[in-house]
GROMACS .gro file of N, CA and C in nm:
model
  408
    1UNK      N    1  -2.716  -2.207  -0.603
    1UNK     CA    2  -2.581  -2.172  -0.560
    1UNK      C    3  -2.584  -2.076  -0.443
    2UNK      N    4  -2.641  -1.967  -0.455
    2UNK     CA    5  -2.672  -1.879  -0.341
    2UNK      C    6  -2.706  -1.966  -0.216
    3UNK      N    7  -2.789  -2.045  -0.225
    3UNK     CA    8  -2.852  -2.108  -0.116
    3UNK      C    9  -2.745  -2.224  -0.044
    4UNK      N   10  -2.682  -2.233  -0.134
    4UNK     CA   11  -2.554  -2.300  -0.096
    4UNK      C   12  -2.450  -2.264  -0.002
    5UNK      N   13  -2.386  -2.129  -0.109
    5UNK     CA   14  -2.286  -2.060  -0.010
    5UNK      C   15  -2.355  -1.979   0.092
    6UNK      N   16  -2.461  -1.976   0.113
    6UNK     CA   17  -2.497  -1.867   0.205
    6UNK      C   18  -2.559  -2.001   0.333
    7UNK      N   19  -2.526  -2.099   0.362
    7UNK     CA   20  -2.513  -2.220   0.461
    7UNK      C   21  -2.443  -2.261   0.482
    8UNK      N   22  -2.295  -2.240   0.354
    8UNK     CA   23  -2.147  -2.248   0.393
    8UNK      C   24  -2.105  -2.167   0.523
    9UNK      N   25  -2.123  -2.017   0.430
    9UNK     CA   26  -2.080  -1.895   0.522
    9UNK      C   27  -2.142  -1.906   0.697
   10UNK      N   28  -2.274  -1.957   0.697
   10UNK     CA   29  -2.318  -1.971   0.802
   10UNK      C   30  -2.255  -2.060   0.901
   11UNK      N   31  -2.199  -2.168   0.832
   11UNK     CA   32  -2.151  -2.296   0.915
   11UNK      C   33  -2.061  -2.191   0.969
   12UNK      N   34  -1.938  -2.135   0.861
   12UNK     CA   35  -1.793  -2.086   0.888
   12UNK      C   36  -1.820  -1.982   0.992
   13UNK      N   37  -1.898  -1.915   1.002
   13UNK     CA   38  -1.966  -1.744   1.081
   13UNK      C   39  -1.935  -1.861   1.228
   14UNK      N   40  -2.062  -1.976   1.204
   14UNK     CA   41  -2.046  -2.049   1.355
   14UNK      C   42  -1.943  -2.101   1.402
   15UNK      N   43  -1.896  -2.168   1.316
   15UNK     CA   44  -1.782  -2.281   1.390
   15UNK      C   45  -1.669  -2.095   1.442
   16UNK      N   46  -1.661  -2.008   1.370
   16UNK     CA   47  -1.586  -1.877   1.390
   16UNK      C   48  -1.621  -1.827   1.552
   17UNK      N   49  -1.719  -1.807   1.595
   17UNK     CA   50  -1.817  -1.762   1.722
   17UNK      C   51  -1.791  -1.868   1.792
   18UNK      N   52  -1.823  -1.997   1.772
   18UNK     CA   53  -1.817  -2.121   1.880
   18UNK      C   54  -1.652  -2.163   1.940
   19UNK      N   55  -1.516  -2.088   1.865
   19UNK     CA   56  -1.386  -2.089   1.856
   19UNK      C   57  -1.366  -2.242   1.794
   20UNK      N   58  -1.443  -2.334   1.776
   20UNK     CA   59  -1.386  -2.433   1.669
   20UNK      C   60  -1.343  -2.430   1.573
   21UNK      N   61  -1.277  -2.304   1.552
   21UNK     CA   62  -1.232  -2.300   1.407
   21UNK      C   63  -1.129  -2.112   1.448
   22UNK      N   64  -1.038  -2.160   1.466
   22UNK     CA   65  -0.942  -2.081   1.519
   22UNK      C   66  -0.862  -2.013   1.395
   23UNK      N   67  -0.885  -1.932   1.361
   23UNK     CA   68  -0.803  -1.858   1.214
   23UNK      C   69  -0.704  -1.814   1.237
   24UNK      N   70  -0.576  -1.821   1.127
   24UNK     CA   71  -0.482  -1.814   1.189
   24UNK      C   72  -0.433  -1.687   1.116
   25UNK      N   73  -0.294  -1.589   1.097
   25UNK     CA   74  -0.290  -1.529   1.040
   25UNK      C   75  -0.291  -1.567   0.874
   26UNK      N   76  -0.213  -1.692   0.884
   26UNK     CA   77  -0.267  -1.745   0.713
   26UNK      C   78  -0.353  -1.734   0.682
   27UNK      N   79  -0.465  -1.775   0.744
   27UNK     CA   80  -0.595  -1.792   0.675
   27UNK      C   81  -0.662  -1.668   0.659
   28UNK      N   82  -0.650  -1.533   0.769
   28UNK     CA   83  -0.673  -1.414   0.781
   28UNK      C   84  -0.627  -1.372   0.625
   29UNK      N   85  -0.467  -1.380   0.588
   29UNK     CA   86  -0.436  -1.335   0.501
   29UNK      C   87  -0.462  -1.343   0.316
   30UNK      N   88  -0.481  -1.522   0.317
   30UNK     CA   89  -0.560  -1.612   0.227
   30UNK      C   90  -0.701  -1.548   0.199
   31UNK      N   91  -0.766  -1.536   0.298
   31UNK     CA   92  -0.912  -1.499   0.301
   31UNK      C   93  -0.931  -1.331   0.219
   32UNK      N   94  -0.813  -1.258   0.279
   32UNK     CA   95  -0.840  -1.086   0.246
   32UNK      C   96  -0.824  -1.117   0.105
   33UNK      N   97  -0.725  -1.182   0.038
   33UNK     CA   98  -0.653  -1.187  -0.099
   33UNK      C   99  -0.752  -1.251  -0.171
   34UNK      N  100  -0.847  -1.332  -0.139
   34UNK     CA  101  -0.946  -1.390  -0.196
   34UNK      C  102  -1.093  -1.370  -0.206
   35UNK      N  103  -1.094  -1.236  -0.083
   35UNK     CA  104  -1.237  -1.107  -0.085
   35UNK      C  105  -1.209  -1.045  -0.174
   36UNK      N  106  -1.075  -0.959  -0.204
   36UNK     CA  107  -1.043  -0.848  -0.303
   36UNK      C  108  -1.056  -0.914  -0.436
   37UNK      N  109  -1.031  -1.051  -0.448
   37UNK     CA  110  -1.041  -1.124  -0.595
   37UNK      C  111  -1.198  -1.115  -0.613
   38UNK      N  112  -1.230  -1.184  -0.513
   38UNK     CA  113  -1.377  -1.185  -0.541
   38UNK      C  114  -1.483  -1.049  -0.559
   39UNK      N  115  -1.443  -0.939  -0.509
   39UNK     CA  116  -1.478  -0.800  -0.533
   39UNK      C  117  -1.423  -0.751  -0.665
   40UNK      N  118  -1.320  -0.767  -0.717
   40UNK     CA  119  -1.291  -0.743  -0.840
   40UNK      C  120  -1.368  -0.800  -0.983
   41UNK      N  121  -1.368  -0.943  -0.919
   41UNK     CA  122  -1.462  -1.033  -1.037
   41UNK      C  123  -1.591  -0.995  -1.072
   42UNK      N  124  -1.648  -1.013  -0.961
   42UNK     CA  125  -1.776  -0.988  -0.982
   42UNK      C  126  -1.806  -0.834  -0.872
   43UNK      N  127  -1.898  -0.767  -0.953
   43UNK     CA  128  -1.931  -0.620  -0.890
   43UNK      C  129  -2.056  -0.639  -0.852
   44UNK      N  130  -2.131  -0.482  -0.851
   44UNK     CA  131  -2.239  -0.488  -0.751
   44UNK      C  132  -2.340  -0.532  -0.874
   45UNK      N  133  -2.458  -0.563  -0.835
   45UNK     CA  134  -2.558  -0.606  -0.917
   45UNK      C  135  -2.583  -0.528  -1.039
   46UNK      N  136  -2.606  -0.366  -1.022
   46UNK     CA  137  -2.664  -0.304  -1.121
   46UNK      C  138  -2.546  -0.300  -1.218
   47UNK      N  139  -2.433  -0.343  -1.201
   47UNK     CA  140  -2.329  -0.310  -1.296
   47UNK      C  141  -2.320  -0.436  -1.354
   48UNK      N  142  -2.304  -0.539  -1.313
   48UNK     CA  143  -2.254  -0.672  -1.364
   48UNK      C  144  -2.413  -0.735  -1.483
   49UNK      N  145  -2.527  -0.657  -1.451
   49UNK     CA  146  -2.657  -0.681  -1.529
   49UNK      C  147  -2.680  -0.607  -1.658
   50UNK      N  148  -2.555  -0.487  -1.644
   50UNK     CA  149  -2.556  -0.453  -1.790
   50UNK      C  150  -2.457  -0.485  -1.883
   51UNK      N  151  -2.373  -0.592  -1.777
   51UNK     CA  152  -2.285  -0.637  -1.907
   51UNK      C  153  -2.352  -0.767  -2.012
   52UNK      N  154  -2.250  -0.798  -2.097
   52UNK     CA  155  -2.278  -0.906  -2.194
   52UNK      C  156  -2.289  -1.037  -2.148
   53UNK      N  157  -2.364  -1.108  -2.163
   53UNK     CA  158  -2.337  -1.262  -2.102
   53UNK      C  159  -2.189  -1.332  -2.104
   54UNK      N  160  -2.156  -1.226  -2.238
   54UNK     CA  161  -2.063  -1.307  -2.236
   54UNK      C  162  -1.945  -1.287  -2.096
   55UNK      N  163  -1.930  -1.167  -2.091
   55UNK     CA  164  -1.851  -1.093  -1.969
   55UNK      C  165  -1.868  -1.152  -1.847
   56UNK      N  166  -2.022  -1.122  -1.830
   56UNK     CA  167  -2.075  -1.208  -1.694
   56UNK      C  168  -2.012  -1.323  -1.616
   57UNK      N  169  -2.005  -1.432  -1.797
   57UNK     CA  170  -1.950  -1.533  -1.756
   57UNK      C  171  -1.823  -1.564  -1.706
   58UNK      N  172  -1.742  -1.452  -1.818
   58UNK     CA  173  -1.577  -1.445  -1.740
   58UNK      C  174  -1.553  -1.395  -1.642
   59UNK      N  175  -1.621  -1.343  -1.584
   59UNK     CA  176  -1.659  -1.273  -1.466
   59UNK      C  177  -1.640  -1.353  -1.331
   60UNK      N  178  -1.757  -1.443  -1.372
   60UNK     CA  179  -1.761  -1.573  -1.242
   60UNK      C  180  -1.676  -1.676  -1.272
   61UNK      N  181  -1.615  -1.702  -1.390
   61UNK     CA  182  -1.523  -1.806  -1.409
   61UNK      C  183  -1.397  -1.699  -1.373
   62UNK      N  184  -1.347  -1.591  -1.326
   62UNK     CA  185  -1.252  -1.539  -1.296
   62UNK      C  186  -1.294  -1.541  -1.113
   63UNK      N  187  -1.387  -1.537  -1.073
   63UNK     CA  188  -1.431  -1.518  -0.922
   63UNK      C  189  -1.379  -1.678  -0.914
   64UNK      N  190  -1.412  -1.815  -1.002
   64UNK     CA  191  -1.419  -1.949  -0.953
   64UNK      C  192  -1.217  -1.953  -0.947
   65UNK      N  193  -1.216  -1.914  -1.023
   65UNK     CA  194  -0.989  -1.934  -1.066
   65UNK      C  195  -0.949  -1.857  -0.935
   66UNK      N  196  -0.980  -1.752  -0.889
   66UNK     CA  197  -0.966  -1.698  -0.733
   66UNK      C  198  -0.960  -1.791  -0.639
   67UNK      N  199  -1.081  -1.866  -0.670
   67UNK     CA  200  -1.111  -1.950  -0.511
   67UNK      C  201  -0.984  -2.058  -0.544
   68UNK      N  202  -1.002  -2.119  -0.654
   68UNK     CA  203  -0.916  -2.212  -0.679
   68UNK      C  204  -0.729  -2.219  -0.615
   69UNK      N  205  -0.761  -2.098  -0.657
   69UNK     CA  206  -0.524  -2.033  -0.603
   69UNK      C  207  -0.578  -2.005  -0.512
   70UNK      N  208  -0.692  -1.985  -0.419
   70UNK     CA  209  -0.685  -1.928  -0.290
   70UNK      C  210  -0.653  -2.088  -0.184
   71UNK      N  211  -0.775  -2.151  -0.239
   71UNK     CA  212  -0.743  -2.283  -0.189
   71UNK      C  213  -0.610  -2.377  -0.218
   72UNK      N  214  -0.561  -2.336  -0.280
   72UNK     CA  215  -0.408  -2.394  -0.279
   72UNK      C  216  -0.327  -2.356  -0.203
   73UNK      N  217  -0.333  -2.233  -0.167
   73UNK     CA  218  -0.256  -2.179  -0.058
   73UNK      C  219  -0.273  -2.208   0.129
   74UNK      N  220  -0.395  -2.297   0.149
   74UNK     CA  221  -0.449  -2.298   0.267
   74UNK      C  222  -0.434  -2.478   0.299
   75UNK      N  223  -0.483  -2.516   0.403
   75UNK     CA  224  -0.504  -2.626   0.448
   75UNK      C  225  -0.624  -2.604   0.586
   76UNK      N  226  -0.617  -2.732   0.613
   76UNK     CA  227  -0.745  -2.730   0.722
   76UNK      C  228  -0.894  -2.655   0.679
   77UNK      N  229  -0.948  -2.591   0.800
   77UNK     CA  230  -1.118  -2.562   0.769
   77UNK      C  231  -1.098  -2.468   0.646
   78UNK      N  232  -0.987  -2.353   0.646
   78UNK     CA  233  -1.029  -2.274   0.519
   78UNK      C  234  -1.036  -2.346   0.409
   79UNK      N  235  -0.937  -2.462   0.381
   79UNK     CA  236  -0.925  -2.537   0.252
   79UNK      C  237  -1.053  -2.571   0.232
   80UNK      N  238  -1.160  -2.638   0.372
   80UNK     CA  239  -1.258  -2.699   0.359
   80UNK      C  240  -1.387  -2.624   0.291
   81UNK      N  241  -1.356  -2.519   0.329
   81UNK     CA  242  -1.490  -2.378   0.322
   81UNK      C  243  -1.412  -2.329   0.169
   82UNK      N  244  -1.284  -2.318   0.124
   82UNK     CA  245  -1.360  -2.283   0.021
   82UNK      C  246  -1.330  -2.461  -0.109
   83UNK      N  247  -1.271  -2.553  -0.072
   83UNK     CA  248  -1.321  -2.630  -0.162
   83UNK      C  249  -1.480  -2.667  -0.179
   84UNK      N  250  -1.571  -2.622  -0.047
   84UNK     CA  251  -1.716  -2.678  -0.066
   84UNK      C  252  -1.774  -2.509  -0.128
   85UNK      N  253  -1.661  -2.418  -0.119
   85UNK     CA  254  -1.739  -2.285  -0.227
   85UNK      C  255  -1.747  -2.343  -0.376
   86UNK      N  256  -1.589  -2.403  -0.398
   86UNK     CA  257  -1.569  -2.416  -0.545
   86UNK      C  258  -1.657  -2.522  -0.595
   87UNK      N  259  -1.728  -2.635  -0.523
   87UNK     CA  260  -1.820  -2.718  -0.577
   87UNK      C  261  -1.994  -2.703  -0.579
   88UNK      N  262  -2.003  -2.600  -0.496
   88UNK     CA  263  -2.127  -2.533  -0.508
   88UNK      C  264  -2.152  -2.397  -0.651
   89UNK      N  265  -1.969  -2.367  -0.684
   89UNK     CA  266  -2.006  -2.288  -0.755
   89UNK      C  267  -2.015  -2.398  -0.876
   90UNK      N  268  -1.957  -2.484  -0.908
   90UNK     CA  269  -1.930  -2.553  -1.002
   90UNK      C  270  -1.987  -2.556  -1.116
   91UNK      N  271  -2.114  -2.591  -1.163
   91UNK     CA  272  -2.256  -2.546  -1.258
   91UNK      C  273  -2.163  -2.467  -1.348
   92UNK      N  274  -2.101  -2.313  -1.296
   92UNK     CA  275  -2.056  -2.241  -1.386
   92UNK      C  276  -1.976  -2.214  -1.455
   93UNK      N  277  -1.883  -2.387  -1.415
   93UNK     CA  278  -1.778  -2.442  -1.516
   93UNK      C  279  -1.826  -2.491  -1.661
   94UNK      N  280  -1.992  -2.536  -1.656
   94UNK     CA  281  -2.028  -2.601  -1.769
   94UNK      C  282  -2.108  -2.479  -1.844
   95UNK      N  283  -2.116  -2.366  -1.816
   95UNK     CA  284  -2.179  -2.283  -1.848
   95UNK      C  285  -2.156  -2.212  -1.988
   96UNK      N  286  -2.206  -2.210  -2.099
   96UNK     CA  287  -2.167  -2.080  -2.252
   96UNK      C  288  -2.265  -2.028  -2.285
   97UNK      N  289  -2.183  -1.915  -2.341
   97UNK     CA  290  -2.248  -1.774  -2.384
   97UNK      C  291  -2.265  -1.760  -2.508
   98UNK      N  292  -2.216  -1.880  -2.573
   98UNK     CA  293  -2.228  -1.882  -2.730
   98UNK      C  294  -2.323  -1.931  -2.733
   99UNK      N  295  -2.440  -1.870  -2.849
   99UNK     CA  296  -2.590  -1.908  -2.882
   99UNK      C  297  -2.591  -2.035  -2.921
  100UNK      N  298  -2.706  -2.082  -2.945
  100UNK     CA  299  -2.696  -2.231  -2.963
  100UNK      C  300  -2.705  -2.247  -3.133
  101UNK      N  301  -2.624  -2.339  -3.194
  101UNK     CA  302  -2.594  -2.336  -3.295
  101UNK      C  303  -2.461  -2.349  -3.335
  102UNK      N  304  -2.411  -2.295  -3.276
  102UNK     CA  305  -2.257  -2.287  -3.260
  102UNK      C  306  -2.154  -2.385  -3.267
  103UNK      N  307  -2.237  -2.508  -3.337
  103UNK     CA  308  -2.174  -2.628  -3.317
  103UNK      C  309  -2.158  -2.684  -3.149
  104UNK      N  310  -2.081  -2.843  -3.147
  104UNK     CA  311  -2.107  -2.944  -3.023
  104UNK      C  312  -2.012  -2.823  -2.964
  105UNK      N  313  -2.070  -2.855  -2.769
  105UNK     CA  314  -2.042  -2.743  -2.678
  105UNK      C  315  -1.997  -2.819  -2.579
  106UNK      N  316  -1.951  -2.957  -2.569
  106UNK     CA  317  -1.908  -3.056  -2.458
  106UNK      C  318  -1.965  -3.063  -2.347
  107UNK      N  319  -2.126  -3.041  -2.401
  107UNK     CA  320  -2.247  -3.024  -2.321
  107UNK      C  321  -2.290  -2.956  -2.206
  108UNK      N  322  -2.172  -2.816  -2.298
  108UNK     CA  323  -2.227  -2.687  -2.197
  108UNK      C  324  -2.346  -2.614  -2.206
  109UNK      N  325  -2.412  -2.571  -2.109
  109UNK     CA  326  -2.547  -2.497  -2.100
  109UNK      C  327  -2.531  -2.384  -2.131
  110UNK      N  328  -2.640  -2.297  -2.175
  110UNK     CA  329  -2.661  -2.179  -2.162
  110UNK      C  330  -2.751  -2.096  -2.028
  111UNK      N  331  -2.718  -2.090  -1.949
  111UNK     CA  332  -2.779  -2.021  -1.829
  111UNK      C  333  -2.888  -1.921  -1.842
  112UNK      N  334  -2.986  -1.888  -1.772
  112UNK     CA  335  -3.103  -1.791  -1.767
  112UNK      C  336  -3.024  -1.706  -1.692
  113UNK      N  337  -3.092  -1.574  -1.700
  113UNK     CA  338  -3.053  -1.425  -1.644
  113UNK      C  339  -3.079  -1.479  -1.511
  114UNK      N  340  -3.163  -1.553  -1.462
  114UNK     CA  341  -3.151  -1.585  -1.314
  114UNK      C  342  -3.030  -1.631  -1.253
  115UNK      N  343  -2.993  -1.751  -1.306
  115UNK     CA  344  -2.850  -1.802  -1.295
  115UNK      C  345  -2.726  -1.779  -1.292
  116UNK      N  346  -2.781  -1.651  -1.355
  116UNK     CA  347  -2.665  -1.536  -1.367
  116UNK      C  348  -2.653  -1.475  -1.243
  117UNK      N  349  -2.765  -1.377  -1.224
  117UNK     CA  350  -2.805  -1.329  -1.106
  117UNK      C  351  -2.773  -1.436  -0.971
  118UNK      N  352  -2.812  -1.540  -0.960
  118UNK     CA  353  -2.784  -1.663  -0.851
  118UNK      C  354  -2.629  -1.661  -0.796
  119UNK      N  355  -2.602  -1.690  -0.883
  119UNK     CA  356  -2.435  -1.705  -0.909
  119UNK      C  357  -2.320  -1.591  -0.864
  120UNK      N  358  -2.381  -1.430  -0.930
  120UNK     CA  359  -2.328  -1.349  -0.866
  120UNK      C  360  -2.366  -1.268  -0.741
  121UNK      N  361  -2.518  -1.345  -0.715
  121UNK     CA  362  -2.521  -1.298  -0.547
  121UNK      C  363  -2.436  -1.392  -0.481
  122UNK      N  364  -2.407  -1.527  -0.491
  122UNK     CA  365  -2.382  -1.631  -0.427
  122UNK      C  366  -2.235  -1.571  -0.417
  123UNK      N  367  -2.122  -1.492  -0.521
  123UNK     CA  368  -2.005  -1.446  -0.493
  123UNK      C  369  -2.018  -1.383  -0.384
  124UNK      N  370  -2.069  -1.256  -0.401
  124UNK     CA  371  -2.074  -1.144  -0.325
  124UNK      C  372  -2.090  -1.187  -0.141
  125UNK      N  373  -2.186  -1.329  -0.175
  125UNK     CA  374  -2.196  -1.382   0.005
  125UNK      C  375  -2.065  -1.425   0.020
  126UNK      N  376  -2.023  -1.488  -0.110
  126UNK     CA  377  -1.876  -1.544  -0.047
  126UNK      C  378  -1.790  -1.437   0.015
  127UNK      N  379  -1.782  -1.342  -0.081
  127UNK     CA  380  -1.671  -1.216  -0.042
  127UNK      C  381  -1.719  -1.169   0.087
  128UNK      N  382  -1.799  -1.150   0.107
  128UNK     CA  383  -1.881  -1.066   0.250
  128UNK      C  384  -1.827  -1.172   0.396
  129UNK      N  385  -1.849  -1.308   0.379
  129UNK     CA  386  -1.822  -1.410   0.472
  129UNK      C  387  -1.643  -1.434   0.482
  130UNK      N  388  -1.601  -1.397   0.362
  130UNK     CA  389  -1.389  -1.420   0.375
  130UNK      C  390  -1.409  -1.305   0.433
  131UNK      N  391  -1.447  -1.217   0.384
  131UNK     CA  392  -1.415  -1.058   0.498
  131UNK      C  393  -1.418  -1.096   0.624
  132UNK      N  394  -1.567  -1.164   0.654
  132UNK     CA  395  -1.586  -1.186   0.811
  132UNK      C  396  -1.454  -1.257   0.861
  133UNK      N  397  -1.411  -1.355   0.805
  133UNK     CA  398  -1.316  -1.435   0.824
  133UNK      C  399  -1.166  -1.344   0.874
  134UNK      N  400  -1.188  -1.234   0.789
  134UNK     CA  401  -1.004  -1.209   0.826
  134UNK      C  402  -1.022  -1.105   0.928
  135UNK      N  403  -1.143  -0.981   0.966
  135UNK     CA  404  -1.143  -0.948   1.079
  135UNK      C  405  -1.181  -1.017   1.219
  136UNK      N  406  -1.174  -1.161   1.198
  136UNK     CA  407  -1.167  -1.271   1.342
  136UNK      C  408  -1.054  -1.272   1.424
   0.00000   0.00000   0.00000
């Protein structure tokens, strides 16, 4: 996922520099409302590693419901940049925190502490790159 959004952000950084991709105040405004979501959801590393998996998870499934109302509000390249966020984040729709045992899980996974970690660096690029976006 990281490796994902962080080639998104890159495209968006370029097409931003090359002026193919002209931001408008919507998207300026879309973008700030959807850094601050994404800064809220997920925090800095050492904090978000001592919570519970379970938290973690609502965590990034509260960072993914952000992108989601953010992208409803937009059209054109932003729609594009973040519908290809929300499908790179995707994985962490199928994701639970309930141990295994727990009865059928509609063949959700349980994620490694890496995945965890993956996932909430991969926010943090997102939030860092909408920032870039609204001081354009």
């Amino acid at each position: 996922m990281r490796t994902a959004i962080e080639e998104l952000a890159e495209e968006a950084e370029q097409q931003i520099r090359d002026r193919f991709w002209e931001v408008s105040e919507q998207d300026r405004a879309v973008a700030a409302k959807a850094a601050a979501d994404l800064r809220a959801a997920v925090g800095p590393a050492e904090i978000q590693e001592l919570l519970a998996v379970i938290d973690r998870l609502r965590h990034l499934r509260e960072a993914l419901a952000a992108l989601a109302v953010a992208l409803a509000h937009v059209h054109g390249r932003l729609a594009w940049f973040l519908g290809a966020a929300c499908t790179a984040l995707g994985p962490v729709l199928n994701w639970r925190a309930l141990p295994p045992g727990a009865g059928p899980t509609f063949g959700a996974t349980q994620p490694t502490p890496q995945q965890y970690e993956n996932a909430e660096d991969a926010i943090r690029r997102l939030q860092t790159a909408l920032t870039h976006i609204t001081t354009t």
